[in-house]
Coordinates of N, CA and C in Angstrom, one line a residue:
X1 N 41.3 14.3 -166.3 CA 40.7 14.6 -165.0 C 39.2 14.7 -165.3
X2 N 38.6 14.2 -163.9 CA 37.1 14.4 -164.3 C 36.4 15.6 -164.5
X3 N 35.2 15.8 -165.4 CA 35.2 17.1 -165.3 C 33.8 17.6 -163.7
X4 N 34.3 18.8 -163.3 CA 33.3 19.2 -161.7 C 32.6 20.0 -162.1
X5 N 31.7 20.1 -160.9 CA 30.3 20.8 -161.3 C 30.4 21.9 -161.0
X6 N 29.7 22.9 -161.6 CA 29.8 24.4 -161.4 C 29.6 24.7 -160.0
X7 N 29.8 26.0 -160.1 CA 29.5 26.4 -158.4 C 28.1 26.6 -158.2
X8 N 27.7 27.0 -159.0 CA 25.9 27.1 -158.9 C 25.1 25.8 -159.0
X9 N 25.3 24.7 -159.7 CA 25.1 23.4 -159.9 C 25.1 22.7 -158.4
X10 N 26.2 22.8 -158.0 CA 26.4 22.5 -156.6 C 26.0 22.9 -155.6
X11 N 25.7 24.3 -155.5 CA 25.0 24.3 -154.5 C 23.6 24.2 -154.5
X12 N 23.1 24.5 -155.5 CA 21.6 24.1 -156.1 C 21.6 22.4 -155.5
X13 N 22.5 21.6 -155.8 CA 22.0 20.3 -155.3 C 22.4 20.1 -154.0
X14 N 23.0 20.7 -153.4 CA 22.8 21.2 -151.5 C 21.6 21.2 -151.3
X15 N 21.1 22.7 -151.9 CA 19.9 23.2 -151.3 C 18.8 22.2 -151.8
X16 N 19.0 20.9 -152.4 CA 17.9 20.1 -152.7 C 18.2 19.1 -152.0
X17 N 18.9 18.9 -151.1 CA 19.4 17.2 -150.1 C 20.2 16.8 -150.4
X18 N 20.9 16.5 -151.4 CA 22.1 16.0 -152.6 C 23.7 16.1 -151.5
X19 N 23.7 15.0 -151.9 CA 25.6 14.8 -151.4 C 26.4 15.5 -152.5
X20 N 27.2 15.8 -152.1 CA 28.2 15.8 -153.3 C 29.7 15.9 -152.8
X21 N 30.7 15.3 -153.6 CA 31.8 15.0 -153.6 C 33.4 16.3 -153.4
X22 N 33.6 16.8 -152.5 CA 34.6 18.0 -152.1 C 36.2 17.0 -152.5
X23 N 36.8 17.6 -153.2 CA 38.0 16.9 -153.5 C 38.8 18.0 -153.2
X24 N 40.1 17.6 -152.4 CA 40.8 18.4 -151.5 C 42.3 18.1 -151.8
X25 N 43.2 19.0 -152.4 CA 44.7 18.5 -152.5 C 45.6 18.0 -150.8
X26 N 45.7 16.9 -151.0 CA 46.8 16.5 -149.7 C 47.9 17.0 -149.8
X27 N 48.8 16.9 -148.4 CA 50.0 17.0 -148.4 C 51.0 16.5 -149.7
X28 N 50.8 15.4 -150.1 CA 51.8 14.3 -150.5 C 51.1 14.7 -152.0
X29 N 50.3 15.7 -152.5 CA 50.3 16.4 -153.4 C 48.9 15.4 -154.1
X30 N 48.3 14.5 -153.8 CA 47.4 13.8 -154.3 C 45.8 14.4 -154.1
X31 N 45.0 13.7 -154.4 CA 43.6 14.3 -154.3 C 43.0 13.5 -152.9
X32 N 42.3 14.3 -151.5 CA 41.5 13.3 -150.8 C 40.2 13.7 -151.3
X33 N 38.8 12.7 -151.2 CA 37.5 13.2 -151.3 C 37.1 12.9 -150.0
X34 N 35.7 13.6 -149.9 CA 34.8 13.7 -149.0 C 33.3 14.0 -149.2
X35 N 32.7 13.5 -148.7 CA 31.4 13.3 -149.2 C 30.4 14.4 -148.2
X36 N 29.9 15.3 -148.5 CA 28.9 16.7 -147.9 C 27.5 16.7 -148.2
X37 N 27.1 16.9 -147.1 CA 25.6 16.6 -147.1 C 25.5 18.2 -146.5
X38 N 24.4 18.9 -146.6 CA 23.9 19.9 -145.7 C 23.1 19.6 -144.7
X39 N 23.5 19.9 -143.4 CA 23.2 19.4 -142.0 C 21.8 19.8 -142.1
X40 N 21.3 20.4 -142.3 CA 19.6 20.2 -142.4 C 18.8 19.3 -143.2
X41 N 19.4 19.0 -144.3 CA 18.8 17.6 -145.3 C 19.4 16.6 -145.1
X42 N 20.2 16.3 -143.6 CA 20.6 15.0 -143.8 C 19.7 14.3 -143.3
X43 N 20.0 12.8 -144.1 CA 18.5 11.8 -144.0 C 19.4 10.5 -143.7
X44 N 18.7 9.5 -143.0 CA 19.4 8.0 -142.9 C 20.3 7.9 -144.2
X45 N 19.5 7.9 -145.3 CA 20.2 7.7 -146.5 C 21.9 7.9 -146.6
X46 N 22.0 9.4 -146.1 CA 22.9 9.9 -146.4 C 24.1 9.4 -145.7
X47 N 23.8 9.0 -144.6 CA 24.5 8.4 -142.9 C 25.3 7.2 -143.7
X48 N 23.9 6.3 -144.3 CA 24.2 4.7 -144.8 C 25.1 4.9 -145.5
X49 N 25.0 6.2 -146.7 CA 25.7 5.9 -147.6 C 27.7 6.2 -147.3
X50 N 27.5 7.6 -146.4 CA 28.9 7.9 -145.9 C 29.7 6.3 -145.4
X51 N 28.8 5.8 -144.4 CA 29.5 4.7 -143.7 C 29.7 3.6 -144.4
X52 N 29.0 3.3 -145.6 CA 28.9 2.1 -146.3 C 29.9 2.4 -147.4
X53 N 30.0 3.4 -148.2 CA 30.4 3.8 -149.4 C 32.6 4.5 -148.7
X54 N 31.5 5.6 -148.3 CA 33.2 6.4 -148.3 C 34.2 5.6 -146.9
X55 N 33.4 5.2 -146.1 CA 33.7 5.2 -144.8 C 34.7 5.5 -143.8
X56 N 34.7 6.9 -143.5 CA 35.3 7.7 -142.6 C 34.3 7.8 -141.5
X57 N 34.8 8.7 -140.8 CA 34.1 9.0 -139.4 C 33.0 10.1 -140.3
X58 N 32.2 9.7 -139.3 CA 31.2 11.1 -140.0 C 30.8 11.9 -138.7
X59 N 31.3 13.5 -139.2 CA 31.6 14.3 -138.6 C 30.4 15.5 -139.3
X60 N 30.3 15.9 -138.0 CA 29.1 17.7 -138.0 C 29.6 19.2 -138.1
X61 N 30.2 19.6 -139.1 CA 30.6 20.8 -138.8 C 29.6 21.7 -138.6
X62 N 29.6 22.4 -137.6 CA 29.4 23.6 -136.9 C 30.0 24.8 -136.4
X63 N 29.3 26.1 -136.3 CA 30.4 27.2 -135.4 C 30.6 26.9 -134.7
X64 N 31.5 27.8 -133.7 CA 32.3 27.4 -132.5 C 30.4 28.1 -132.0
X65 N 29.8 29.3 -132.6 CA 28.5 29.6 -131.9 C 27.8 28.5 -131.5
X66 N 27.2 28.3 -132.6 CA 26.7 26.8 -132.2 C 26.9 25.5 -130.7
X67 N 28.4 25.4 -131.2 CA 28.7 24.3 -130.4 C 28.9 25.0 -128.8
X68 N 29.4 26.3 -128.8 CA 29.0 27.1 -127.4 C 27.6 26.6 -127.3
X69 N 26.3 26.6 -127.7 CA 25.2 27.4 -127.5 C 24.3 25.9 -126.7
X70 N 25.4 24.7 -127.5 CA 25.3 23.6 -127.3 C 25.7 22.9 -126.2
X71 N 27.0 23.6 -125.4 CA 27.4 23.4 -124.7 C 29.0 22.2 -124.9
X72 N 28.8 22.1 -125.9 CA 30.1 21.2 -126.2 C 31.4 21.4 -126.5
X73 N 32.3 21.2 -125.2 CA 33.6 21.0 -124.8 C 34.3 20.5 -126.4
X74 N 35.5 21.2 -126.2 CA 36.5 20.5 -127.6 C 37.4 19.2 -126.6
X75 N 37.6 18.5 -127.3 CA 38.1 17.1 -127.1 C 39.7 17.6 -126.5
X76 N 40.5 18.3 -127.0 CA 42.0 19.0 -126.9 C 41.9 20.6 -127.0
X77 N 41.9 21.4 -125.9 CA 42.2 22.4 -125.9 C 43.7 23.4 -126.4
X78 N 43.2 24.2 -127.1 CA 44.9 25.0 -127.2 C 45.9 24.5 -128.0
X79 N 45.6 23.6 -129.0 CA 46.5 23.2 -130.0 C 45.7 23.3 -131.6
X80 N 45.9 24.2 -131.7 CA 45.2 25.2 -133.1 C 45.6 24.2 -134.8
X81 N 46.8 23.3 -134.2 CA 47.1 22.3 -135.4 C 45.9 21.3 -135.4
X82 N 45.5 21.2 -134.5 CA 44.4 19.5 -134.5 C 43.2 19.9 -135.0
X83 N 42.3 19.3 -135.4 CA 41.0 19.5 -136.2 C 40.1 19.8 -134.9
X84 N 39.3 20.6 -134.7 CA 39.1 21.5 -133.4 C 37.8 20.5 -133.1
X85 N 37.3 19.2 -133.1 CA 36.5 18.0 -132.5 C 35.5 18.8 -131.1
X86 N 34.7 18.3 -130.7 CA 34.0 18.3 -129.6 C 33.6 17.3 -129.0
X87 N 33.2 16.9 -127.7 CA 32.8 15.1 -127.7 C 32.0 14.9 -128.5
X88 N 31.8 13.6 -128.9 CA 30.8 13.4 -129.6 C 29.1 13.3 -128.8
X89 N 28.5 13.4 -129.8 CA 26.7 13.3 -129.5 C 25.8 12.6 -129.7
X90 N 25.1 12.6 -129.3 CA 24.1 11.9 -129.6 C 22.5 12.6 -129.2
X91 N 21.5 12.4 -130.0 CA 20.2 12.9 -129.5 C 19.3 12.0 -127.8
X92 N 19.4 13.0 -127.6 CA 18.6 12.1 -125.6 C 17.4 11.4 -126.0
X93 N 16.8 11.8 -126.9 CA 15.3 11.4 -127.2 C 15.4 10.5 -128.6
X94 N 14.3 9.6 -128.8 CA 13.6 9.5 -130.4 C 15.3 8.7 -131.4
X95 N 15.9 8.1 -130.9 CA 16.7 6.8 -131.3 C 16.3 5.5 -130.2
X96 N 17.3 4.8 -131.0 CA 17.3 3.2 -130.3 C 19.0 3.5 -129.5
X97 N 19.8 2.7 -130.5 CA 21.5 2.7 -129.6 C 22.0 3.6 -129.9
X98 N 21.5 4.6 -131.3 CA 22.6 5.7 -131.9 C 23.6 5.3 -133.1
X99 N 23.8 4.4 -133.0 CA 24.2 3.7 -134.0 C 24.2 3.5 -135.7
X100 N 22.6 3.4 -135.4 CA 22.1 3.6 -137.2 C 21.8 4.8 -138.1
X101 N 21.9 4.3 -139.1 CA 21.8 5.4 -139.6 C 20.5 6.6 -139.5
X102 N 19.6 6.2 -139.3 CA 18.3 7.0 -139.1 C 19.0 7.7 -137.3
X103 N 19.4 6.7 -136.6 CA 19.6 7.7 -135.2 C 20.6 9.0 -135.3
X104 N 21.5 8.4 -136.1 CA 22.4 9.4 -136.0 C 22.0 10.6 -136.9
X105 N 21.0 10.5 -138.2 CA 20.6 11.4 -138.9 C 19.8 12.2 -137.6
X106 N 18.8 11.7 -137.1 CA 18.2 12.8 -135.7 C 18.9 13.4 -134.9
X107 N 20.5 12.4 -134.7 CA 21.0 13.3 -133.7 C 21.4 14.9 -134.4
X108 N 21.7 14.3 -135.7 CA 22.2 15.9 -137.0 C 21.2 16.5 -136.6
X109 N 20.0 16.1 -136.8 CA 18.9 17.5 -137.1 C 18.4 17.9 -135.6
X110 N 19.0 17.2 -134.7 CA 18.4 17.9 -133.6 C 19.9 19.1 -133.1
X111 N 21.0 18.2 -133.7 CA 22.0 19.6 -133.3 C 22.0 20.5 -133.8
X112 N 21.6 21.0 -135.1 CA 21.2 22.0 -135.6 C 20.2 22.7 -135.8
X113 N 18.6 22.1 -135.3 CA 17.7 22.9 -135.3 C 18.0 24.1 -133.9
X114 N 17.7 25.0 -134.4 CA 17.9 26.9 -133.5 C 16.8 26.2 -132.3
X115 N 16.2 25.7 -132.1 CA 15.2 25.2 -130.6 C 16.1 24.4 -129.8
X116 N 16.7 23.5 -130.3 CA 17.3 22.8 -129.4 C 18.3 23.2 -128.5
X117 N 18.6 22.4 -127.3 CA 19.2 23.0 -126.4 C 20.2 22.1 -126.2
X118 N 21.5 22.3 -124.7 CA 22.7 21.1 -124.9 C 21.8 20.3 -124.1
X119 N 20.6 20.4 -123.3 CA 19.7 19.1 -122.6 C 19.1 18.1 -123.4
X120 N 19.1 19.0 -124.8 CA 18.7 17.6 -125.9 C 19.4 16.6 -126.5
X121 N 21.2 17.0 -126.8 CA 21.6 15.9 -126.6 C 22.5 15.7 -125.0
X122 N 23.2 14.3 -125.7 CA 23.9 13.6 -124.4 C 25.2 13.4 -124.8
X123 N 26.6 12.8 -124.2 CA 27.4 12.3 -124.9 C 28.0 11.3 -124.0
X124 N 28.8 10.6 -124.1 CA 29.3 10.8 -125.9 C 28.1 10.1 -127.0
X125 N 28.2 10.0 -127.8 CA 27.5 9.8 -129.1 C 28.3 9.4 -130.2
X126 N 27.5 9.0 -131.4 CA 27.9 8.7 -132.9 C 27.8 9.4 -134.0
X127 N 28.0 11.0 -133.2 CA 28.3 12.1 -134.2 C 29.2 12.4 -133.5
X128 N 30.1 13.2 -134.4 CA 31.5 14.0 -134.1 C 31.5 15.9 -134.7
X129 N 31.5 16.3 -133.8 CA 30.7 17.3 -133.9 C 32.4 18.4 -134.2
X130 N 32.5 19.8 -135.0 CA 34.0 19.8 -135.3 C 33.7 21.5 -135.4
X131 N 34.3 21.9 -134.5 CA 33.7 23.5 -134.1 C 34.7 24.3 -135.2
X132 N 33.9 24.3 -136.7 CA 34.6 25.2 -137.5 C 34.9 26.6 -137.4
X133 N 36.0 27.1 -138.1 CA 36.1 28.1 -137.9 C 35.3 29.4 -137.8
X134 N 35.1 30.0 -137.8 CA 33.8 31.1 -137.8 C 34.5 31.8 -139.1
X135 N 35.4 32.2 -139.4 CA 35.8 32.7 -140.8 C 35.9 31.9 -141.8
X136 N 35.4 30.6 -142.0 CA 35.5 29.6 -142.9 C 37.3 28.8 -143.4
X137 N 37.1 28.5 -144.8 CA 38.5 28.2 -145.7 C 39.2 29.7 -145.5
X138 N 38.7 30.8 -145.5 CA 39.8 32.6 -145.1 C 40.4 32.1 -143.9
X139 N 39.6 30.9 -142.7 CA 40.4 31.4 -141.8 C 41.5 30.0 -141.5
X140 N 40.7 29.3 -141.9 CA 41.1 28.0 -141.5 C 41.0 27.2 -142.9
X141 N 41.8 26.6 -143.5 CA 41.4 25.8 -144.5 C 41.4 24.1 -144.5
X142 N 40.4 23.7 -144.1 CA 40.2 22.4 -144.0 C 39.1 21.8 -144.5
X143 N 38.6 20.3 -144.0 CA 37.4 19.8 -144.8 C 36.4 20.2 -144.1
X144 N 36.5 20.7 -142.6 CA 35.1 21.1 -141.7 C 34.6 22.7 -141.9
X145 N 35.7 23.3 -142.8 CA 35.2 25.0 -143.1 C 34.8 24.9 -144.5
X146 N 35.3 23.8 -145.2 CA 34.8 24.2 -146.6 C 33.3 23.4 -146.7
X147 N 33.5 22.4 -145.8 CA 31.7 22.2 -146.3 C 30.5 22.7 -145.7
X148 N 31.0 23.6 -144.3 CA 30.6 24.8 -144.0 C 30.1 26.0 -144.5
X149 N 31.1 26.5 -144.9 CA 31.1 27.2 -146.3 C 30.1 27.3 -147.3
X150 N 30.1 25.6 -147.9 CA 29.1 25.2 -148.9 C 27.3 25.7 -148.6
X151 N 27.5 24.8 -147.7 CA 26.2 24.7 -147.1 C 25.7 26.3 -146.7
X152 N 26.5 27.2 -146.3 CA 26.6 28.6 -146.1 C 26.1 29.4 -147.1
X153 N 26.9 29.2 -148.3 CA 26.6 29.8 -149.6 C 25.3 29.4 -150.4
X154 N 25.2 28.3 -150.3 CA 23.3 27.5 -150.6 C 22.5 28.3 -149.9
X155 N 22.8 29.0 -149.1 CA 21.8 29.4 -148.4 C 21.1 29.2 -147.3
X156 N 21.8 28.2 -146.6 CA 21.4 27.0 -145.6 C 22.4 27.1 -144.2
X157 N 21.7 26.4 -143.6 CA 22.1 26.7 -142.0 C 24.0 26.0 -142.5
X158 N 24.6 27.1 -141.3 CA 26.1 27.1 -141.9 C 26.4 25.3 -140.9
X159 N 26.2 24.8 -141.1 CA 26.6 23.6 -140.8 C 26.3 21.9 -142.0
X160 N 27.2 21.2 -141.9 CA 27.2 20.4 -142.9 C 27.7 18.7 -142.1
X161 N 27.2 18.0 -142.8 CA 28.0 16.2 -142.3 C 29.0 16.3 -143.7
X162 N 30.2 15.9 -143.2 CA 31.0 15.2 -143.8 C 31.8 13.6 -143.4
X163 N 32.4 13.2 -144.2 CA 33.0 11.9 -144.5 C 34.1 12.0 -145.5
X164 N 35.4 11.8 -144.7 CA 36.7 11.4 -145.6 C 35.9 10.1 -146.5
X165 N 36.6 10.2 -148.0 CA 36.4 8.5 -148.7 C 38.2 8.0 -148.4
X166 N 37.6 6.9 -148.2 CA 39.1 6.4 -147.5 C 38.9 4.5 -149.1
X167 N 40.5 4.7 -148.7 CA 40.4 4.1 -150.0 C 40.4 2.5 -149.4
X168 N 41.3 1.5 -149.9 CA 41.2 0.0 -149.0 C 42.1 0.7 -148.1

């Protein structure tokens, strides 16, 4: 097995912009990854690299505070099994289609800076925004509380981008 990075290692390269790799036991008893950025240091880079490299959907975990504060509806109400989604977003201002990587990096940083309001973005969009639990992996254990969590424990705004790596 490979060997992982300490817990202090890791979040130290959070709190510097750094992706790093969340490896998660599946059902079927195998390993899935996922690639974590901290929602305040995400940069085009990081967008390119989710979509080009791991390519999953790339998704915004945030509180349910947050995404209240944002105004964003969950996609399915009242079914506590489904990964608790919101429409998706996009930033109103300061992109082209939303699409690229730099737009959708703005839409991240505009959903998470504390000024912003839900008039700043629009939807739908090319972020997937996923109203984590407020108690984290204690409450809920999935990939949208633990890189919550991460980014939490760094020190940094409790919100994170993630990306399943999907294999062929």
């Amino acid at each position: 097995m490979t060997e992982c990075a300490d817990i202090d290692k890791l979040l130290s390269e959070l709190r510097h912009g750094h992706s790093c790799l969340l490896l998660n036991e599946n059902s079927a008893g195998g390993m899935t990854g996922f690639v974590v950025v901290a929602a305040e240091h995400c940069e085009a880079e990081h967008i390119a690299f989710m979509a080009r490299q791991a390519r999953g959907l790339v998704c915004l975990a945030m509180t349910p505070q947050r995404c209240e504060e944002l105004e964003l509806p969950l996609m399915v109400e009242g079914d506590d099994s489904l990964s608790p989604f919101t429409l998706s977003i996009e930033a109103a201002t300061g992109i082209d289609t939303g699409i690229s990587a730099a737009d959708r990096a703005r839409t991240v940083r505009v959903a998470v800076d504390a000024s912003s309001q839900a008039s700043d973005l629009v939807q739908p969009g090319h972020i997937f925004p996923i109203a984590a639990a407020a108690g984290g992996v204690l409450t809920r254990t999935a990939p949208a509380e633990a890189a919550m969590d991460l980014a939490t424990l760094a020190g940094l705004l409790p919100s994170a981008v993630f990306t399943e790596v999907l294999d062929n």
